[in-house]
mmCIF file of C-alpha atoms and ligand atoms in Angstrom:
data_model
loop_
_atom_site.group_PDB
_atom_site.id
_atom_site.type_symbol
_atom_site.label_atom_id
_atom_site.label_comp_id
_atom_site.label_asym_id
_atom_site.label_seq_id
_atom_site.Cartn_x
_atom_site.Cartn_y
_atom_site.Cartn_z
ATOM 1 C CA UNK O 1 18.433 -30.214 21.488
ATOM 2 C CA UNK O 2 22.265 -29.637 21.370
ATOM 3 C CA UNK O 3 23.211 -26.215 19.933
ATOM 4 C CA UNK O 4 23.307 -25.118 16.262
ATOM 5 C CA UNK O 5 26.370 -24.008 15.203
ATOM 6 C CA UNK O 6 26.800 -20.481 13.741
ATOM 7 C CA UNK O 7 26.512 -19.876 10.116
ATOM 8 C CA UNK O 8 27.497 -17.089 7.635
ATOM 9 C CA UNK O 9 24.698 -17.316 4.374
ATOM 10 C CA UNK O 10 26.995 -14.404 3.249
ATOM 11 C CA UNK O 11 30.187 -15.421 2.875
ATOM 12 C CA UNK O 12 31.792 -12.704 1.089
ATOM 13 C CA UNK O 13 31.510 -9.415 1.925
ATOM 14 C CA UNK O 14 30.545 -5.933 -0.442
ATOM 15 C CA UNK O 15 32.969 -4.291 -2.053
ATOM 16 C CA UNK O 16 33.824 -0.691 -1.400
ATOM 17 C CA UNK O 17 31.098 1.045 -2.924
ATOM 18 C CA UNK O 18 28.778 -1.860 -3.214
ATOM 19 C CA UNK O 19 25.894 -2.914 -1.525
ATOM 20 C CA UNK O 20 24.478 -7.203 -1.005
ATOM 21 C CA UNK O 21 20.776 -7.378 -0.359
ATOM 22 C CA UNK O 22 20.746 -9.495 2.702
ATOM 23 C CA UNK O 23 17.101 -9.399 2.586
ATOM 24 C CA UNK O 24 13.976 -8.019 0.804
ATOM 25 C CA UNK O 25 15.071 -4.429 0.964
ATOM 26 C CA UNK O 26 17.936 -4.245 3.683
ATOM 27 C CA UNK O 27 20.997 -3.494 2.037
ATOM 28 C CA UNK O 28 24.771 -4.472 3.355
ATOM 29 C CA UNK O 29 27.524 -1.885 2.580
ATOM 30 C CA UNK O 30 31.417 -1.304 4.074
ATOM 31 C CA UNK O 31 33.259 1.612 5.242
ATOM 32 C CA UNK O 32 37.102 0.975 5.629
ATOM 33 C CA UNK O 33 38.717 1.900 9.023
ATOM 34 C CA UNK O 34 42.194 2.243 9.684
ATOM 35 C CA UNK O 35 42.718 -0.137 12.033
ATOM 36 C CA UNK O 36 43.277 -3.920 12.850
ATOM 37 C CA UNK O 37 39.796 -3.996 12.879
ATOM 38 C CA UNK O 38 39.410 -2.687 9.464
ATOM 39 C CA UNK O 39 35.826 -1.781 8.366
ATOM 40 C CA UNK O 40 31.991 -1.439 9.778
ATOM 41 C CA UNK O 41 29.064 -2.658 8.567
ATOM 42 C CA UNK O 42 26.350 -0.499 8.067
ATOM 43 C CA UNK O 43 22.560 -1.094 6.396
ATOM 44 C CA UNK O 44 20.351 1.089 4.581
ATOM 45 C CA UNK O 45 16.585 -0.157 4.219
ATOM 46 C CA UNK O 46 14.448 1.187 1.266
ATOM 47 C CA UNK O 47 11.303 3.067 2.717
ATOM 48 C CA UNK O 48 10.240 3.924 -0.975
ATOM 49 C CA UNK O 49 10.907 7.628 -1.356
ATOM 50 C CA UNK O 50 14.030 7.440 0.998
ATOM 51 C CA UNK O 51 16.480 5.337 3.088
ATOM 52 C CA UNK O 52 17.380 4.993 6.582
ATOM 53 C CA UNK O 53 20.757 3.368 7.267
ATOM 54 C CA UNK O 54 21.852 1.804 10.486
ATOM 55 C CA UNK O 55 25.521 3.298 11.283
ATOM 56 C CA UNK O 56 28.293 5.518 9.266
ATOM 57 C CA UNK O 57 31.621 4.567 9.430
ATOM 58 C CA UNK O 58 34.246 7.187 10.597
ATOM 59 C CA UNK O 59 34.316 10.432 9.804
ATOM 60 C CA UNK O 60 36.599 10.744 6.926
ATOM 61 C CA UNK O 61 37.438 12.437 3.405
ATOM 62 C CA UNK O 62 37.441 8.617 2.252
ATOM 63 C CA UNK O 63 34.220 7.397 3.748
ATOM 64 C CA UNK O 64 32.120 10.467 2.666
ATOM 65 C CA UNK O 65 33.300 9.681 -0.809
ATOM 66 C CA UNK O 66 32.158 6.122 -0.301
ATOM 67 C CA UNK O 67 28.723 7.571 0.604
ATOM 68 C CA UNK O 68 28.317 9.590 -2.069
ATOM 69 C CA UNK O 69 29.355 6.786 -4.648
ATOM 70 C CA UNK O 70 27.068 4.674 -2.526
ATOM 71 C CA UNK O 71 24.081 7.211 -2.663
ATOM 72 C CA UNK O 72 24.484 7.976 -6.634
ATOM 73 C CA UNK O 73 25.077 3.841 -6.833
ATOM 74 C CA UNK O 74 23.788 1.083 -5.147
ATOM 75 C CA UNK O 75 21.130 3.684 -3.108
ATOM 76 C CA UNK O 76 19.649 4.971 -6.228
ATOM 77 C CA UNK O 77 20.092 8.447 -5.924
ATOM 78 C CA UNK O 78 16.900 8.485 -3.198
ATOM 79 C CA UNK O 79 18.092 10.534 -0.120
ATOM 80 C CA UNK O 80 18.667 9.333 3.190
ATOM 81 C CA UNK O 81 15.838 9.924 5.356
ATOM 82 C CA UNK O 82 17.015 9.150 8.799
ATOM 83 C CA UNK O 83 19.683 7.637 10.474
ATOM 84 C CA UNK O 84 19.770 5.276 13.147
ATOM 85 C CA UNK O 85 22.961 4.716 15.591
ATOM 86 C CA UNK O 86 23.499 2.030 17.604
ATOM 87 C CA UNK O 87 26.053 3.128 19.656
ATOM 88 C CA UNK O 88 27.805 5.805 20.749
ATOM 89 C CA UNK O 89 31.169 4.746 18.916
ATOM 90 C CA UNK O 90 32.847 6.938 16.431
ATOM 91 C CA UNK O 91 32.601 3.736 13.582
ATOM 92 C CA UNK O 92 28.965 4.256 13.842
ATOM 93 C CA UNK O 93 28.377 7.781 14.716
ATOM 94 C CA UNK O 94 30.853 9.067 12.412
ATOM 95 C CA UNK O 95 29.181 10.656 9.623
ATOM 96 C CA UNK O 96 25.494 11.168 11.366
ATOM 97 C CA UNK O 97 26.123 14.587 11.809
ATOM 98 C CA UNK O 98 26.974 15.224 8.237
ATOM 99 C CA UNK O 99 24.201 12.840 7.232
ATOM 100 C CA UNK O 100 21.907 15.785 9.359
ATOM 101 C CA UNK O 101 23.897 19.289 8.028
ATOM 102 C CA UNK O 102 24.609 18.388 4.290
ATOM 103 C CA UNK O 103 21.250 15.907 3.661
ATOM 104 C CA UNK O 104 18.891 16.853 6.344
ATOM 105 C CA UNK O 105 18.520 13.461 7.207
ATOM 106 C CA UNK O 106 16.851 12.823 10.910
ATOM 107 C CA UNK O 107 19.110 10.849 13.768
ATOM 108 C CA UNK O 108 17.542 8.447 15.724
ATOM 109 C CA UNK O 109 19.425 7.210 18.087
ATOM 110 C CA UNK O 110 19.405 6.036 22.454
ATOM 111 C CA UNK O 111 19.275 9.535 24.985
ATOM 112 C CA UNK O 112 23.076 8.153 26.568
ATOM 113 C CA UNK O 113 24.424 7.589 23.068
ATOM 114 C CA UNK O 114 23.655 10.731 21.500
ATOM 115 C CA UNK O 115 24.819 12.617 24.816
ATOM 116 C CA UNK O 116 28.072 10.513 24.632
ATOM 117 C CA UNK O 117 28.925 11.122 20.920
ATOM 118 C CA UNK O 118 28.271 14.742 21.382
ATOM 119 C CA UNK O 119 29.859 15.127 24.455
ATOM 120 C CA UNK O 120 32.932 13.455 23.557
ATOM 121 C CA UNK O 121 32.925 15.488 19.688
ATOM 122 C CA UNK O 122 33.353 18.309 21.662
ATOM 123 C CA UNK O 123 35.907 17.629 24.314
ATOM 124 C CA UNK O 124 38.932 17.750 22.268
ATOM 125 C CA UNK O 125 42.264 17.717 24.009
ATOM 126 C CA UNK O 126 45.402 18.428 22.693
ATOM 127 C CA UNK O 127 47.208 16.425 25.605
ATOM 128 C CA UNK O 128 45.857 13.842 28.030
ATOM 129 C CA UNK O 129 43.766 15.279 31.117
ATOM 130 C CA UNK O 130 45.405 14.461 34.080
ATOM 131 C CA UNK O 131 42.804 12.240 35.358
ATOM 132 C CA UNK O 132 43.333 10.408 32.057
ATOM 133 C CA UNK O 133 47.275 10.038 32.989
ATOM 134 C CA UNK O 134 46.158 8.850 36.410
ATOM 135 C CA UNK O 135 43.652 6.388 34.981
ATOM 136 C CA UNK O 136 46.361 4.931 32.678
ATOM 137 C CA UNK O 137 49.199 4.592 35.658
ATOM 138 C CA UNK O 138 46.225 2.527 38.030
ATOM 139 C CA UNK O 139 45.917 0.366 34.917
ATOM 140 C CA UNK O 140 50.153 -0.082 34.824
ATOM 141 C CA UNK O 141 50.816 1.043 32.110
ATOM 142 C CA UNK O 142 54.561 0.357 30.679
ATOM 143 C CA UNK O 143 56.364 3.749 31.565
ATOM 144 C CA UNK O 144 57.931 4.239 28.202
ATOM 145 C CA UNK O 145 54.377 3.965 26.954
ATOM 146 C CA UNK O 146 52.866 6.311 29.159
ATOM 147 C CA UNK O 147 56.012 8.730 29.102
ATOM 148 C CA UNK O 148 55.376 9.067 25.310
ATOM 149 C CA UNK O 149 51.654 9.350 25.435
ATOM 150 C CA UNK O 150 51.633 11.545 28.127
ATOM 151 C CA UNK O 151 53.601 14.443 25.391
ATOM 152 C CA UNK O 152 51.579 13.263 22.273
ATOM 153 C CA UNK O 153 48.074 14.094 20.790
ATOM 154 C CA UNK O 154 45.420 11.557 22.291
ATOM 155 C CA UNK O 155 43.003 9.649 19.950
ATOM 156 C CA UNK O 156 40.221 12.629 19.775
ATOM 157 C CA UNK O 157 36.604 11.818 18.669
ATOM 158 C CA UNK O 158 36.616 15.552 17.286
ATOM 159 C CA UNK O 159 38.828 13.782 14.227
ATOM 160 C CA UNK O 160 36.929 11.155 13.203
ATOM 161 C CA UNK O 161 33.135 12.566 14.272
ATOM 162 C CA UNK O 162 31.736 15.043 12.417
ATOM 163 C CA UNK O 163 30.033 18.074 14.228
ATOM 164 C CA UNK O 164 26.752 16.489 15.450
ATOM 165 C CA UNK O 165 24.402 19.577 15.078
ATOM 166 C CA UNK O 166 21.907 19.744 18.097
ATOM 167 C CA UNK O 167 18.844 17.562 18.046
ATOM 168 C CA UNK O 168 17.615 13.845 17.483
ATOM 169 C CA UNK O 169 14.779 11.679 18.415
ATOM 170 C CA UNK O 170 15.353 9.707 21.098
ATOM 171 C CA UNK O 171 14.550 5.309 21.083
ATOM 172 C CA UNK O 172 14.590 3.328 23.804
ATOM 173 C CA UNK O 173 13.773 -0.064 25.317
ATOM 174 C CA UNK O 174 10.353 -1.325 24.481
ATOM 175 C CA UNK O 175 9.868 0.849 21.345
ATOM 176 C CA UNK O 176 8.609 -0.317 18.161
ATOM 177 C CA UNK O 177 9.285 1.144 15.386
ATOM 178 C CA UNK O 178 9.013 0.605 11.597
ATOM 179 C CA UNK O 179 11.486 0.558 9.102
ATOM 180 C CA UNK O 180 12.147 -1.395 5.713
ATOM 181 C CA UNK O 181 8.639 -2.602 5.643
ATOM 182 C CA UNK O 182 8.936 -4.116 8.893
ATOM 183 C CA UNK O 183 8.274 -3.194 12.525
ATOM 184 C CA UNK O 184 10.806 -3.586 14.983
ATOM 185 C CA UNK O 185 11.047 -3.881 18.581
ATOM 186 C CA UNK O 186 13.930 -1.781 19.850
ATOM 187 C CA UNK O 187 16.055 -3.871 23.158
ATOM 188 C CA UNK O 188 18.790 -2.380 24.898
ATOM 189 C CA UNK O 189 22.386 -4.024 25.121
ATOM 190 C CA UNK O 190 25.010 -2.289 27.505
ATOM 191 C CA UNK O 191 28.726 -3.343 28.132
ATOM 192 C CA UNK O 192 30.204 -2.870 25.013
ATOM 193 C CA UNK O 193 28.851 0.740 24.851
ATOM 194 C CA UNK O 194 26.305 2.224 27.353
ATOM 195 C CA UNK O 195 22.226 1.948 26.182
ATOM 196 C CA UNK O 196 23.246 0.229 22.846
ATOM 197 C CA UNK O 197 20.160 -0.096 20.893
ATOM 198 C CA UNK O 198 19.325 -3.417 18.783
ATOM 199 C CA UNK O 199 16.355 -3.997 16.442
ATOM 200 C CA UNK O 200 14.257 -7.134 16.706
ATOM 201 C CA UNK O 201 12.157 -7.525 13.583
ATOM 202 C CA UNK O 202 8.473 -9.147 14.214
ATOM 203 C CA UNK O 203 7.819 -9.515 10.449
ATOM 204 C CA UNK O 204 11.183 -11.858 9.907
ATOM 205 C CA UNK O 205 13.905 -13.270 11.538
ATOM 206 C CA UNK O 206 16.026 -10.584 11.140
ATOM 207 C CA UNK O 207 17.760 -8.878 13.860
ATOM 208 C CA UNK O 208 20.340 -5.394 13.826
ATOM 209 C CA UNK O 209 22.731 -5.699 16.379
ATOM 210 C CA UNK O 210 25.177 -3.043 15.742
ATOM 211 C CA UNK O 211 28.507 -4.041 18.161
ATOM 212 C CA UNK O 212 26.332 -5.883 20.746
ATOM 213 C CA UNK O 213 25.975 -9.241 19.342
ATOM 214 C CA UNK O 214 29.088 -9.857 16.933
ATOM 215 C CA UNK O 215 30.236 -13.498 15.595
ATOM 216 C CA UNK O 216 33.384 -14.329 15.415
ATOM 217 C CA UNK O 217 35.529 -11.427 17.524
ATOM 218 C CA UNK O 218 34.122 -10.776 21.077
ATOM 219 C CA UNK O 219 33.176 -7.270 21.865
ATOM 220 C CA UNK O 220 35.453 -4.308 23.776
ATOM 221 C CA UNK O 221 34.036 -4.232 27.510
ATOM 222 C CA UNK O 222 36.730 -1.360 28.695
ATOM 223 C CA UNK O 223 36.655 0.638 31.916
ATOM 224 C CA UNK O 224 37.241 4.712 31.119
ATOM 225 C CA UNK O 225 38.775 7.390 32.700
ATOM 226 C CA UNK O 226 35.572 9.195 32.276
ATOM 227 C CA UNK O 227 33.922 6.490 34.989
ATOM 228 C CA UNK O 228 36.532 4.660 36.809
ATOM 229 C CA UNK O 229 34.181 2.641 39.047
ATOM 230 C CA UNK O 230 32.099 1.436 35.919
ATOM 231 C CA UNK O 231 31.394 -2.438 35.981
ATOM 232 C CA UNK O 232 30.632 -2.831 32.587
ATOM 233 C CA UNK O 233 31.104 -6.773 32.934
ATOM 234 C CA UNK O 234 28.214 -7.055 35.011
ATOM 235 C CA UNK O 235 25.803 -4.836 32.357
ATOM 236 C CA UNK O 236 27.404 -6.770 29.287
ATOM 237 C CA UNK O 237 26.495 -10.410 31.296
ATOM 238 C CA UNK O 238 23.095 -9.216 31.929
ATOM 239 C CA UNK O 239 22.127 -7.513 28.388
ATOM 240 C CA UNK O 240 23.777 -11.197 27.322
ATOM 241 C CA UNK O 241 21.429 -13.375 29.514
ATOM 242 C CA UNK O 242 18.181 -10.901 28.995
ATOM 243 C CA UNK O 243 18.817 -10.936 25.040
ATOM 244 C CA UNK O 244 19.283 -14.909 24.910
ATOM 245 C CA UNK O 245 15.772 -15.284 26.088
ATOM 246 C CA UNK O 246 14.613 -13.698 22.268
ATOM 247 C CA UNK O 247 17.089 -14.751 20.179
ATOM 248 C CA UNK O 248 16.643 -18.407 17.958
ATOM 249 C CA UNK O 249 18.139 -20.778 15.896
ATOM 250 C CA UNK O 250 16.845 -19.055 12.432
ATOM 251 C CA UNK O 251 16.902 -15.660 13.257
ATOM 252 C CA UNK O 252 20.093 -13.920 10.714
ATOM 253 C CA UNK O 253 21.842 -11.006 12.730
ATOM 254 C CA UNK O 254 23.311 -7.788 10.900
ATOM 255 C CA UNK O 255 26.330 -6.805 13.027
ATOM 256 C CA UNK O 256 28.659 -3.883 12.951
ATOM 257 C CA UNK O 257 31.489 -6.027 11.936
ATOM 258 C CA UNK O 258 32.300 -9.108 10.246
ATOM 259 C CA UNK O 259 29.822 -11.564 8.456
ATOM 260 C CA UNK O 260 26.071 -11.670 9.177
ATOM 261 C CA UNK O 261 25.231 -15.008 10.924
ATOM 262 C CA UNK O 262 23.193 -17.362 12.006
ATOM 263 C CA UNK O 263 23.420 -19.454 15.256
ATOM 264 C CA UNK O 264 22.026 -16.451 17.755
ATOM 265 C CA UNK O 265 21.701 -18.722 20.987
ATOM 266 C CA UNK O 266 25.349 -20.459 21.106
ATOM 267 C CA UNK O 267 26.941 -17.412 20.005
ATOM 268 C CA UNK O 268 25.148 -16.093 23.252
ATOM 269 C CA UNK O 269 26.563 -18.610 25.296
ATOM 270 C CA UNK O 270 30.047 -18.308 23.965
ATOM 271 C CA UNK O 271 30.152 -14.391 24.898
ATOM 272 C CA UNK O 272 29.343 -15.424 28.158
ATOM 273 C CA UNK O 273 31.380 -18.396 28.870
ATOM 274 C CA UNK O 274 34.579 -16.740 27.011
ATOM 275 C CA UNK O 275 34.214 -14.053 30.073
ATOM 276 C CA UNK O 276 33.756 -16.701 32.558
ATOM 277 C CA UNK O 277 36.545 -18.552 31.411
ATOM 278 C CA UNK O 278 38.961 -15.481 31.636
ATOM 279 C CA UNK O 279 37.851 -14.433 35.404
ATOM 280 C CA UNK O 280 38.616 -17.720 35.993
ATOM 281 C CA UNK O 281 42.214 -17.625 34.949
ATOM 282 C CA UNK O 282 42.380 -14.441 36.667
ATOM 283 C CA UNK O 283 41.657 -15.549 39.939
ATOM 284 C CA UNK O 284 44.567 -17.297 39.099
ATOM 285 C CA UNK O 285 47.192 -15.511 38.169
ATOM 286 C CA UNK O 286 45.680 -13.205 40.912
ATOM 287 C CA UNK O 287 46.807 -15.221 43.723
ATOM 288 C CA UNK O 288 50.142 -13.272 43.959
ATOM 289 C CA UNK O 289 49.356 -9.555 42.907
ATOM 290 C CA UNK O 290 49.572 -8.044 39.781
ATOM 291 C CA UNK O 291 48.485 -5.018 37.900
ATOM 292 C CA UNK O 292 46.188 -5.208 35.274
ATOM 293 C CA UNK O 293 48.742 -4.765 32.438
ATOM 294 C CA UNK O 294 50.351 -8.101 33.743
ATOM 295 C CA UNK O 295 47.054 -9.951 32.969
ATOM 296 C CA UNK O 296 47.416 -9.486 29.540
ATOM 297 C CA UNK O 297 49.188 -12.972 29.141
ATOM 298 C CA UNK O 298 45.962 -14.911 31.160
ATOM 299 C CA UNK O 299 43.386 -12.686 29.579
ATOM 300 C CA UNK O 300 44.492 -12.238 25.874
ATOM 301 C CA UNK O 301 46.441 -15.742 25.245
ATOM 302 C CA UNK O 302 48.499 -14.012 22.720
ATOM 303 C CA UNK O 303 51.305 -11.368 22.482
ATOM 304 C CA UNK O 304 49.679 -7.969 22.799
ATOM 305 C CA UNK O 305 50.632 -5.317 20.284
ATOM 306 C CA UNK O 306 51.151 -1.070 20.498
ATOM 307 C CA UNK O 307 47.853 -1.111 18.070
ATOM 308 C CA UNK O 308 45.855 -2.619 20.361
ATOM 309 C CA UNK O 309 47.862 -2.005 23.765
ATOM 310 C CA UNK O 310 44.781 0.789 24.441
ATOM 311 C CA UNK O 311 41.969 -1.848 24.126
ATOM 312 C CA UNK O 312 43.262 -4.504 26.018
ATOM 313 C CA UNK O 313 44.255 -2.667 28.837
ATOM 314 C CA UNK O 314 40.563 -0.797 29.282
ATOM 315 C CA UNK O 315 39.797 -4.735 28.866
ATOM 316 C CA UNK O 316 42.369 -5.845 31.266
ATOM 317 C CA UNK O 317 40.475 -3.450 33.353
ATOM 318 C CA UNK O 318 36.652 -4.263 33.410
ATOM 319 C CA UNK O 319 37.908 -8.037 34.249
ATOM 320 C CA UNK O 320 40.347 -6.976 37.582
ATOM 321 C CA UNK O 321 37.638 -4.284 38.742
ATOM 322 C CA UNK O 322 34.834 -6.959 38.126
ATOM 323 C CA UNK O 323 36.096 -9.464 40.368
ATOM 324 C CA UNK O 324 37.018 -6.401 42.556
ATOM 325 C CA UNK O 325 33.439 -5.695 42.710
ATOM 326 C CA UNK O 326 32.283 -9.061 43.209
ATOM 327 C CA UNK O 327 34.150 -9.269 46.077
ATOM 328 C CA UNK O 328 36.402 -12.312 44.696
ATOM 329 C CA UNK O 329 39.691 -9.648 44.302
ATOM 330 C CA UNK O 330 41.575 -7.228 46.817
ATOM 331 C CA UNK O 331 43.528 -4.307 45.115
ATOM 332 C CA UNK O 332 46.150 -1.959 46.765
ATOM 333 C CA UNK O 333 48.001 1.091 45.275
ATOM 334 C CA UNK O 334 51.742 0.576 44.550
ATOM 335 C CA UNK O 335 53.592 3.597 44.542
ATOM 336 C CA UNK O 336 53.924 4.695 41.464
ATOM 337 C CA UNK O 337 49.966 4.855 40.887
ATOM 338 C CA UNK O 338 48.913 1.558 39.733
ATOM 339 C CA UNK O 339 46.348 -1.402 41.243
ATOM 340 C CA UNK O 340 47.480 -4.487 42.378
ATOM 341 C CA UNK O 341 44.778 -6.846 42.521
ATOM 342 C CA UNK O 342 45.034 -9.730 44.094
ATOM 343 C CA UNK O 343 42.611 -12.865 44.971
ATOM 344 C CA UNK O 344 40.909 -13.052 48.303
ATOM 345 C CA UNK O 345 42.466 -15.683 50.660
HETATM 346 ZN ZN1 ZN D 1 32.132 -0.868 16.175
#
């Protein structure tokens, strides 16, 4: 049967400070964020007495307002109960910490994403480490870029992540658990962010995805400072291929951005070919050697912005370092610190 294409049964999304019912008590709310990218999604389901939400935006003056016009609102004045986090990312762990301090709310959430968030809310750094500085000249990065990053504040977590006070009950792959009237088998993506959880309900064809499975924008695989040798390439291919083999035609996925769709299998195949397609023109541009900065053109097909200069080069870098560690792609250090990769003859 030839592939169904992806669908959006919501078309437009809630307004700050309101909440769709996508289905039979799951709602769909908004936080802005100030970037390109420039909200998350996050769900709350109605267990009767309380809620648990899925995600929390950034930490922000802004956004806690939101919550608490959301709570008094479309939430009904019943408390949160417990929140769930996909991912380690500050759009979704923002507020989970203040969600635990101001409502007593329980967090739920992967062992490697709660270390990360907590980790990283606590490792603030006025100026860039030096291993940070090193990471960014192997990448090639522009030296007026790095010359003026190197003397400015780095994005910290610390300022958009409120303090995440200690404890939280762990979930992991193979768990069931229930929530919104339904029980839900927990599977874990990686790639985008390390042991991301996803929710798989066995009552309806519903499915949580938080970043892992997104529709129409392809998810951040970047390579860190924090572990240069990370292939997260290979771990976002295989969470792809091991997820395809639950996901169907009329199952409707809540993701942490854009519109809730339909169309699970092609959308799949599309995150995987779109990778595929980009090694390829890699391997091409890499038969004379370049850094990974100079693959933007290949890689991004479009003129690369300061916003998102950050992102694509961590991108940049899972591509070079996967073919690197596939074997297909030599590298060498220039002298000035950065990797030139270049295709095996
Ligand atoms: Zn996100």
């Amino acid at each position: 049967m030839p592939p169904r294409a992806i669908g959006h049964p919501f078309e437009v999304p809630p307004a700050e400070g309101e909440a769709v019912e996508v289905a039979q008590g799951i709602l769909w709310m908004r936080l802005p964020l100030p970037m390109k990218l420039d909200h998350v999604n996050v769900y709350a389901l109605d267990e009767g007495e309380s809620w648990t939400i899925i995600d929390t935006g950034f930490d922000s003056r802004r956004s806690r307002a939101i919550w608490q016009g959301l709570l008094a609102g479309p939430l009904a004045g019943k408390p949160v109960g417990r929140v769930i986090v996909t991912h380690h990312h500050p759009d979704h762990v923002g507020l989970a910490g203040w969600f635990q301090a101001q409502y007593g709310a329980e967090l739920w959430t992967t062992r490697t994403a709660w270390l990360f968030a907590r980790m990283l809310a606590l490792d603030e750094q006025d100026r860039p480490t030096q291993e940070t500085l090193a990471f960014w000249q192997g990448c090639g990065m522009a030296p007026d870029i790095l010359a003026r990053r190197r003397s400015e504040r780095p994005f910290n977590f610390a300022d958009v992540v409120a303090p995440m006070p200690l404890g939280f009950q762990r979930i992991r792959e193979g768990d069931s658990l229930t929530m919104g009237g339904r029980v839900w088998d927990v599977r874990i993506g990686n790639g985008h962010a390390p042991e991301h959880a996803t929710f798989w309900s066995r009552d309806d064809d519903l499915v949580i995805s938080g970043d892992q499975l997104l529709a129409s924008i392809s998810p951040n695989i970047g390579v860190y400072a924090t572990e240069p040798g990370a292939d997260p390439l290979a771990e976002w291919l295989e969470a792809c291929e091991r997820l395809s083999a639950h996901s169907h035609d009329e199952q409707l996925v809540l993701p942490g951005h854009k519109l809730p769709f339909t169309g699970l299998p092609l959308r799949l195949r599309q995150l995987i070919e779109n990778h595929h397609g980009a090694l390829e023109r890699l391997l091409e541009r890499l038969q004379t050697p370049h850094t990974a900065v100079e693959c933007f053109g290949v890689l991004f097909k479009r003129e690369i912005g300061e916003g998102e200069y950050g992102l694509a080069m961590v991108e940049a870098m899972a591509h070079v370092s996967h073919l690197h560690q596939s074997g297909l792609v030599t590298r060498s250090l220039r002298q000035d610190g950065a990797w030139l990769w270049q295709t095996r003859q």
